[in-house]
PDB file of C-alpha atoms and ligand atoms in Angstrom:
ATOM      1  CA  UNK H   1       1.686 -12.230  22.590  1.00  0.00           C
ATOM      2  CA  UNK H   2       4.135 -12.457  19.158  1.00  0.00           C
ATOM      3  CA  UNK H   3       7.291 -11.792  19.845  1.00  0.00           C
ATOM      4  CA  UNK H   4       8.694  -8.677  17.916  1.00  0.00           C
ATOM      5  CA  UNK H   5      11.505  -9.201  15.446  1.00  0.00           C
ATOM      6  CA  UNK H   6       9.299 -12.036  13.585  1.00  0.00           C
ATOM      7  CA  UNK H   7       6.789 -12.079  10.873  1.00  0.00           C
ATOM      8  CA  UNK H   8       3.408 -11.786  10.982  1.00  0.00           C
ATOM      9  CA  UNK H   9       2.941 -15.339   8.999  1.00  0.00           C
ATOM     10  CA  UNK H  10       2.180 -17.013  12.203  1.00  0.00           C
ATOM     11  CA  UNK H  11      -1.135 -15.548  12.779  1.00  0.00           C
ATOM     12  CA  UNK H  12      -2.645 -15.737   8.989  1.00  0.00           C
ATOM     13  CA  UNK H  13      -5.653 -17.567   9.608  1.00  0.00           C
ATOM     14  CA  UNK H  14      -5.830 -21.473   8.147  1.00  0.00           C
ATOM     15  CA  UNK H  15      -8.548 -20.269   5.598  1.00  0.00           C
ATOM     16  CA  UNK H  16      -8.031 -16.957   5.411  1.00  0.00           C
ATOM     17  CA  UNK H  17     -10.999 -14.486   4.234  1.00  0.00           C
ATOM     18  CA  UNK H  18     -10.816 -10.424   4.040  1.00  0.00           C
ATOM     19  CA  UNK H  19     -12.692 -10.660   7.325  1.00  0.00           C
ATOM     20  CA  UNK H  20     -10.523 -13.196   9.163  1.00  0.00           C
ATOM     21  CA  UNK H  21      -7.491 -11.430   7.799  1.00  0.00           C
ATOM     22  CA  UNK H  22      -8.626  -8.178   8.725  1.00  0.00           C
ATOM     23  CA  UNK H  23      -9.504  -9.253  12.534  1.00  0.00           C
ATOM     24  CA  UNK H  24      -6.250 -11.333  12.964  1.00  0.00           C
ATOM     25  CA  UNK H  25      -4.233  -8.171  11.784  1.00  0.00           C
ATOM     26  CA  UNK H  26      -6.113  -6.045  14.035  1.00  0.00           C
ATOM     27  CA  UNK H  27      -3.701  -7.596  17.274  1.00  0.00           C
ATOM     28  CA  UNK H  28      -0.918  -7.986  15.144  1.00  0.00           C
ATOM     29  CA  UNK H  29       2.822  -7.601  16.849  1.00  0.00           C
ATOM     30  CA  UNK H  30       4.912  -8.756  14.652  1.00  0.00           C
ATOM     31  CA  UNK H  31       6.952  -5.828  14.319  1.00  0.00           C
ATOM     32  CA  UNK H  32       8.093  -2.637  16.777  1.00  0.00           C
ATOM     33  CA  UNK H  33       5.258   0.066  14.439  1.00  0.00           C
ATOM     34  CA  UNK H  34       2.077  -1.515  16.564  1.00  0.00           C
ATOM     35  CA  UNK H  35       3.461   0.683  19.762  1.00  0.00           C
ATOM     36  CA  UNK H  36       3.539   3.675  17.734  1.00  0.00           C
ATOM     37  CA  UNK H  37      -0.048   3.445  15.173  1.00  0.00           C
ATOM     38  CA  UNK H  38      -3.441   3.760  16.733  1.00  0.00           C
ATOM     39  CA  UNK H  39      -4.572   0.629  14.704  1.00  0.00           C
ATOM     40  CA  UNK H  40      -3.616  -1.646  12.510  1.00  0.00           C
ATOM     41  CA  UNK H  41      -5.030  -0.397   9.030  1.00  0.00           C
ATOM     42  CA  UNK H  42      -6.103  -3.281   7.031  1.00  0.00           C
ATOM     43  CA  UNK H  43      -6.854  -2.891   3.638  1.00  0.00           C
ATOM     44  CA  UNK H  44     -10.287  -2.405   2.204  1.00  0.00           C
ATOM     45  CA  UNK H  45     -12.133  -2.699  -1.449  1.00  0.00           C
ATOM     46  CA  UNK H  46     -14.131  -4.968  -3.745  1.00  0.00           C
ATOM     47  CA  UNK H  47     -12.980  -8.503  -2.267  1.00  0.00           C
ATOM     48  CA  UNK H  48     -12.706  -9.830  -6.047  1.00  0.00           C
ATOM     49  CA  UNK H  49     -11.011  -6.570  -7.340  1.00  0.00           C
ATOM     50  CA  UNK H  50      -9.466  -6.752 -10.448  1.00  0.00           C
ATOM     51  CA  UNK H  51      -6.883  -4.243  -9.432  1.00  0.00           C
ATOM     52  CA  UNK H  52      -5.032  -4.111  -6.539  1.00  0.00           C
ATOM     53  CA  UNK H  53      -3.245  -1.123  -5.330  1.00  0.00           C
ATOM     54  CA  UNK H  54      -0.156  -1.363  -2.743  1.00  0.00           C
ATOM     55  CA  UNK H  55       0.776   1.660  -0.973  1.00  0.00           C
ATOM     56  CA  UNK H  56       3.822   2.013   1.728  1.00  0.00           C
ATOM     57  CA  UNK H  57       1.614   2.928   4.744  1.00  0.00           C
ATOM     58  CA  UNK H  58      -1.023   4.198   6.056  1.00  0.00           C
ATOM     59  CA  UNK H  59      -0.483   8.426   6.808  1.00  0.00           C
ATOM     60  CA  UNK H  60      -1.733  10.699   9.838  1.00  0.00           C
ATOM     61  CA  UNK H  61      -5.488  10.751   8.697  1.00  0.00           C
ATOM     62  CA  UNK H  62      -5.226   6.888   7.753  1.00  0.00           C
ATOM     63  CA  UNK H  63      -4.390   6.103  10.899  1.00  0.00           C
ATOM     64  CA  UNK H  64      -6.842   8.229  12.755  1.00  0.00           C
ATOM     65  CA  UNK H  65      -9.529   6.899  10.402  1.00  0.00           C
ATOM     66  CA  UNK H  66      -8.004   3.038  10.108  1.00  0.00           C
ATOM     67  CA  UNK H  67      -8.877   3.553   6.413  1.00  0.00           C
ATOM     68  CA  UNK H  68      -6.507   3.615   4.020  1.00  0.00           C
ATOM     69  CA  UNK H  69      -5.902   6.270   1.094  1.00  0.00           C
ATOM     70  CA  UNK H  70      -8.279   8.427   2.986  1.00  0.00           C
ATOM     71  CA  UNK H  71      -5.527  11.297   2.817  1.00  0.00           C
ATOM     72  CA  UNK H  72      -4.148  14.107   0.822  1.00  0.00           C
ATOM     73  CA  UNK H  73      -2.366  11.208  -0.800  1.00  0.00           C
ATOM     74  CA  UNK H  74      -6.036   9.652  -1.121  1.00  0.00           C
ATOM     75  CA  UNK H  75      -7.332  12.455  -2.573  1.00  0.00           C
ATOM     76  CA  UNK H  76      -4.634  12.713  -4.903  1.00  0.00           C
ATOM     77  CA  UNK H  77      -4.964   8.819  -5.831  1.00  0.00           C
ATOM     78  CA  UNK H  78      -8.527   9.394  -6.495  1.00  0.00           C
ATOM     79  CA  UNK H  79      -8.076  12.169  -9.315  1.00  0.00           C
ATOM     80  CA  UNK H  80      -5.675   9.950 -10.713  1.00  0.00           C
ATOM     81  CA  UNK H  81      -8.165   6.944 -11.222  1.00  0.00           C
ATOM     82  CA  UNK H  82     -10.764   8.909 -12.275  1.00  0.00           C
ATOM     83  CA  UNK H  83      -8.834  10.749 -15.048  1.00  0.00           C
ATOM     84  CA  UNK H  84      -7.503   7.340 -15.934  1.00  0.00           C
ATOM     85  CA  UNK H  85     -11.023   5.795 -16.387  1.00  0.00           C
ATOM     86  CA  UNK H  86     -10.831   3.650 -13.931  1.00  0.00           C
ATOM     87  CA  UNK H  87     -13.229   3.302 -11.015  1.00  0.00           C
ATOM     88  CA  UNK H  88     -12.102   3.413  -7.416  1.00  0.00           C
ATOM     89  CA  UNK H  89     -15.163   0.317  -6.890  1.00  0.00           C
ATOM     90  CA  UNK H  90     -12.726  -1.865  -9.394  1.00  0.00           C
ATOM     91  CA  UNK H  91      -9.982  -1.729  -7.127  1.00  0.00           C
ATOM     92  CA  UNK H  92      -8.286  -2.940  -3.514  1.00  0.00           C
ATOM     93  CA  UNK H  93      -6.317  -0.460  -2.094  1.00  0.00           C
ATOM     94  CA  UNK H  94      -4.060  -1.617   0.504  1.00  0.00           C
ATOM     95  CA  UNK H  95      -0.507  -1.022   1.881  1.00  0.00           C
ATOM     96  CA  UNK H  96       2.888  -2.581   1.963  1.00  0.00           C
ATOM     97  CA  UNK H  97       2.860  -1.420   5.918  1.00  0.00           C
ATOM     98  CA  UNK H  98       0.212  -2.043   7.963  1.00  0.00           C
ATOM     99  CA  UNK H  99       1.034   0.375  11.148  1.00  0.00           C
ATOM    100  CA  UNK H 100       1.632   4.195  10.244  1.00  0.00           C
ATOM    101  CA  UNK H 101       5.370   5.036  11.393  1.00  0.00           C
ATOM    102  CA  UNK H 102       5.863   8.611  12.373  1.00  0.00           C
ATOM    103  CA  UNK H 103       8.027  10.748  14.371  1.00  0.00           C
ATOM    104  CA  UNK H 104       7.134  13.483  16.320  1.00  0.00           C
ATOM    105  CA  UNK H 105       8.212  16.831  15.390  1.00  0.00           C
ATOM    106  CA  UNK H 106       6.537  19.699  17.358  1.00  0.00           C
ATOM    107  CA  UNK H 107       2.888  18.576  17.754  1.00  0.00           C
ATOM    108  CA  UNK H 108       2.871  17.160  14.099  1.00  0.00           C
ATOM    109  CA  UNK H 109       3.445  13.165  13.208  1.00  0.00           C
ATOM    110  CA  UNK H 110       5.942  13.262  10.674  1.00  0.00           C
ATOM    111  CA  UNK H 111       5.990  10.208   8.132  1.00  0.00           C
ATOM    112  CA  UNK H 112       8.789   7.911   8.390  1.00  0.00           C
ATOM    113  CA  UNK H 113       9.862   5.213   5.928  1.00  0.00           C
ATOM    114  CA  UNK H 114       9.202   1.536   7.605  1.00  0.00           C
ATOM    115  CA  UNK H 115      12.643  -0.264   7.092  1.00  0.00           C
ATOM    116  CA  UNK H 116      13.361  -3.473   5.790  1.00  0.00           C
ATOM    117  CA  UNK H 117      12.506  -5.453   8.576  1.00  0.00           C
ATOM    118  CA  UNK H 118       9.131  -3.392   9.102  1.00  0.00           C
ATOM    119  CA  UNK H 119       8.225  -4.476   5.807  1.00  0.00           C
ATOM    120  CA  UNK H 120       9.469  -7.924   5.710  1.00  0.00           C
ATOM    121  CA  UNK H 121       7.342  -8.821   9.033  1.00  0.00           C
ATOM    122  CA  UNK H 122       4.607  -7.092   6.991  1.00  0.00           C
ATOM    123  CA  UNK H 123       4.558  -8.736   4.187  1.00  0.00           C
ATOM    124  CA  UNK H 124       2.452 -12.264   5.569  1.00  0.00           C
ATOM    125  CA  UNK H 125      -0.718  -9.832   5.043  1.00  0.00           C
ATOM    126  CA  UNK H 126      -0.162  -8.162   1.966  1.00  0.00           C
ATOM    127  CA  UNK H 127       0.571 -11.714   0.504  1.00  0.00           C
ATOM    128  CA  UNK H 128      -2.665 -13.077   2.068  1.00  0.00           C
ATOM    129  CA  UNK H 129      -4.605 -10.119   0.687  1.00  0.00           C
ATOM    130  CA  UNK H 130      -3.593 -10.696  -3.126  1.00  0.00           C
ATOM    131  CA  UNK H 131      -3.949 -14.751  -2.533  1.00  0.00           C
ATOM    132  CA  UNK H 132      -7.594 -13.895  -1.054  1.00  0.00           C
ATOM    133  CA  UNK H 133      -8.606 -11.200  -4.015  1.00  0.00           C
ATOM    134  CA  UNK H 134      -6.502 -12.826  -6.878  1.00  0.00           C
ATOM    135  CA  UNK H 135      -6.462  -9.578  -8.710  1.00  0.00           C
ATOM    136  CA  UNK H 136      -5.646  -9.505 -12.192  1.00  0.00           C
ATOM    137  CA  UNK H 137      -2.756  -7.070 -11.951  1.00  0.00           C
ATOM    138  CA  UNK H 138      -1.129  -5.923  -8.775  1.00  0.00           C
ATOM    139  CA  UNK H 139       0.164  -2.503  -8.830  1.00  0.00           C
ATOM    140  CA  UNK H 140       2.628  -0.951  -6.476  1.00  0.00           C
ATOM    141  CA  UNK H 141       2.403   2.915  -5.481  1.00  0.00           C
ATOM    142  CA  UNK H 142       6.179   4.087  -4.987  1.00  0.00           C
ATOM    143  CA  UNK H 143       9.373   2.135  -4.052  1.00  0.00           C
ATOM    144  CA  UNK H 144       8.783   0.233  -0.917  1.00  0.00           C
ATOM    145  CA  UNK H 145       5.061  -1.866  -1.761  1.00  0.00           C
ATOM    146  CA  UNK H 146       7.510  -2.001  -5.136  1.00  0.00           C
ATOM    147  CA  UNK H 147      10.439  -3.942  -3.632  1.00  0.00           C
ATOM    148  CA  UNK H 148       8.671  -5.691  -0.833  1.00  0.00           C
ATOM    149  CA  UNK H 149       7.006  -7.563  -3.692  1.00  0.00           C
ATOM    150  CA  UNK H 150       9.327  -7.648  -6.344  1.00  0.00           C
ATOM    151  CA  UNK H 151      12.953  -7.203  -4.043  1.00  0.00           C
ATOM    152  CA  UNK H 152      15.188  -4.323  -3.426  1.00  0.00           C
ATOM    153  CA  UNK H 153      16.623  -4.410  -6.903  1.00  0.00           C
ATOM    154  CA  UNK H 154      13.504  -3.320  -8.470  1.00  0.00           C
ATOM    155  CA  UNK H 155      13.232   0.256  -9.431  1.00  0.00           C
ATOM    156  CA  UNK H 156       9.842   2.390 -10.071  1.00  0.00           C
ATOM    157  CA  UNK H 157      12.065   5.049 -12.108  1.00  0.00           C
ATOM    158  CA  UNK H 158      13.619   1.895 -14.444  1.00  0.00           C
ATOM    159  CA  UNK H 159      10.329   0.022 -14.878  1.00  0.00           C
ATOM    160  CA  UNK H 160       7.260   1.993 -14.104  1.00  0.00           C
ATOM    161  CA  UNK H 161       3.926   1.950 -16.344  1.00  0.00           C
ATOM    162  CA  UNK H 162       5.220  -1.036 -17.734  1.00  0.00           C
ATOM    163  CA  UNK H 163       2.832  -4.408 -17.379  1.00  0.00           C
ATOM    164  CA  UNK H 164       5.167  -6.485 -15.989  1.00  0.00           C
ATOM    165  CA  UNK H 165       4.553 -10.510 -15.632  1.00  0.00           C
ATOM    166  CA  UNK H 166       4.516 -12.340 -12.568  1.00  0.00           C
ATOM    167  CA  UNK H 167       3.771 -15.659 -10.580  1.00  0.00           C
ATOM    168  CA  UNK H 168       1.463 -14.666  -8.402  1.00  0.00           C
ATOM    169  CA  UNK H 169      -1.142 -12.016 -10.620  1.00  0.00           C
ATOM    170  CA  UNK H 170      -1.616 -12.024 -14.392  1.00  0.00           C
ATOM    171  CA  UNK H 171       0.040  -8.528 -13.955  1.00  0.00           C
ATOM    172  CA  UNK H 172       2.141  -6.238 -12.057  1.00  0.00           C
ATOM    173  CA  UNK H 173       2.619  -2.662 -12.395  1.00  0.00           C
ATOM    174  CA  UNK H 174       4.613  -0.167 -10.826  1.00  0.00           C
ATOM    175  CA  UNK H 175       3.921   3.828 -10.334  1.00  0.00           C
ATOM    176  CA  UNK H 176       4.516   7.021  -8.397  1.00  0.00           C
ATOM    177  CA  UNK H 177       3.102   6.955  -5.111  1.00  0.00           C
ATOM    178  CA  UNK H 178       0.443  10.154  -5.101  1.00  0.00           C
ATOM    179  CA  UNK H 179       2.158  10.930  -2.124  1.00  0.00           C
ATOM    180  CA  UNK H 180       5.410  11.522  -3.523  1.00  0.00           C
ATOM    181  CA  UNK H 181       3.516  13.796  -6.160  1.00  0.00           C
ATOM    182  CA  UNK H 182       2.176  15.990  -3.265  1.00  0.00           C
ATOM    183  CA  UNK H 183       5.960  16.574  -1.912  1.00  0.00           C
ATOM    184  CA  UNK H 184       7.225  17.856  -5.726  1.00  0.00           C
ATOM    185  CA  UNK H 185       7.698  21.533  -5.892  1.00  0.00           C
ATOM    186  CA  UNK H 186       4.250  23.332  -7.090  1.00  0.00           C
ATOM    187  CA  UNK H 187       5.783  23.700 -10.470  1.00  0.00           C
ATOM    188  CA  UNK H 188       6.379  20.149 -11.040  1.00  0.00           C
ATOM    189  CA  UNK H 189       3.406  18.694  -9.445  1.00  0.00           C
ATOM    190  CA  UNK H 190       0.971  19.065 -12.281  1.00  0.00           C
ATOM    191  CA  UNK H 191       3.679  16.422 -14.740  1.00  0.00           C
ATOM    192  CA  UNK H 192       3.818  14.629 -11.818  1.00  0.00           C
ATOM    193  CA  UNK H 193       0.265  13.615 -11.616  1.00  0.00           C
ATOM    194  CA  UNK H 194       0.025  13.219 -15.226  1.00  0.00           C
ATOM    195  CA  UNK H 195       2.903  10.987 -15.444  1.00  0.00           C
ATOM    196  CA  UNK H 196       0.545   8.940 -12.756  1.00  0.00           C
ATOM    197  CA  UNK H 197      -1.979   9.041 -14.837  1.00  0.00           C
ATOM    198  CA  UNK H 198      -0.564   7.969 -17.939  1.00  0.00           C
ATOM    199  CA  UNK H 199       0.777   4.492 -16.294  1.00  0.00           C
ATOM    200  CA  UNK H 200      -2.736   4.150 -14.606  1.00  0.00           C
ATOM    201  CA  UNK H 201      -4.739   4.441 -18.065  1.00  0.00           C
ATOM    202  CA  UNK H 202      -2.376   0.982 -18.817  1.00  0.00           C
ATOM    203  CA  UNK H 203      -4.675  -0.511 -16.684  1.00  0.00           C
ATOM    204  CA  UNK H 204      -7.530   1.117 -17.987  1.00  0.00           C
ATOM    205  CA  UNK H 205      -7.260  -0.582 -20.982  1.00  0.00           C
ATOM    206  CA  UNK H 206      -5.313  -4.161 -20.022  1.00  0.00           C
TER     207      UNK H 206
HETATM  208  S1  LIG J 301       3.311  -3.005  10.755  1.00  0.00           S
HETATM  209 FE1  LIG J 301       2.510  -4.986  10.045  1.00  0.00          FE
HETATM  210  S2  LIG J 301       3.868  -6.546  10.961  1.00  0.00           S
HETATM  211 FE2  LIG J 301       4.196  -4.599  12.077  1.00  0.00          FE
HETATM  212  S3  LIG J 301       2.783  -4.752  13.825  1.00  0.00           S
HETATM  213 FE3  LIG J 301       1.722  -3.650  12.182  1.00  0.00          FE
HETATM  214  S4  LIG J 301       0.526  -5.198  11.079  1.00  0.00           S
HETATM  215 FE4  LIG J 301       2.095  -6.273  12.298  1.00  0.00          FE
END
């Protein structure tokens, strides 16, 4: 058994494939979330994408399903590439998280943000995915798959829609996470999603 408190780097696998990854993560316990998620939720997509989402982690119906961006937040992600022209078969969709966190409030599961240490012990996979796809741009969905690959300093309000260059893809971009769109009040929702739009069709075109 791993140890908590660690990274999940000791158990990528020597020649690591989507399908070796995907089993190794499955009995990852690297970090505290595998007691509370029903599965790990690897993520899932052409395995030569050109685009590569990052989410923060997988939600209630993700983690019932062990799918990810099967959600509202799914849904919601799915408008988004479609109105951008781009097609959901061109893309990886993964997330910075790999175990849904929650807490329990009546007979809901309420969404809690992983913390840094969460992420950090995360991070092995979502590394392994984009060595293993080599996307041409890598694009993060909210703040936290934006600072677990770029570092805490980064900020999605400062930088996002902006084709960014980096060491490990031709490309990185940072957006809104659809999820964050869903929790705007109804009258803001609608700018919302076409501000998520509008950095999307950058990769449309790229
Ligand atoms: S959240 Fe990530 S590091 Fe933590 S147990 Fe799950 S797969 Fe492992």
């Amino acid at each position: 058994m791993v140890a908590t408190s660690m990274t999940a780097a000791p158990l990528i696998p020597e020649r690591p494939t989507l399908e070796r990854l995907r089993a190794a993560a499955a009995g990852c316990q690297a970090c505290p979330l595998w007691k509370l998620g029903t599965q790990t939720v690897f993520g899932e997509g052409r395995p030569r994408a050109r685009l590569l989402f990052v989410g923060e982690q997988p939600g209630d119906q993700e983690d019932r399903a062990g799918r990810p961006f099967v959600g509202p937040a799914g849904r919601l992600f799915d408008e988004a590439l479609t109105a951008a022209g781009i097609a959901r078969e061109e893309a990886y969709v993964t997330n910075a998280v790999k175990h849904f966190k929650w807490e329990p409030a009546g007979k809901r599961r309420l969404h809690k943000k992983p913390n840094a240490r969460e992420i950090a012990a995360c991070r092995p996979w979502l590394e392994a995915e984009i060595a293993v796809v080599q996307p041409e741009v890598v694009v993060a969905l909210g703040a936290t798959a934006a600072q677990s690959l770029m570092g805490p300093e980064f900020r999605v309000t400062r930088d996002r829609g902006k084709l960014l260059k980096v060491a490990w893809a031709s490309g990185f971009l940072a957006t809104l996470h659809p999820s964050a769109i869903l929790r705007m009040r109804s009258g803001e929702r609608e700018a919302g999603l076409q501000g998520l739009i509008a950095d999307l069709r950058v990769l449309a075109v790229s």
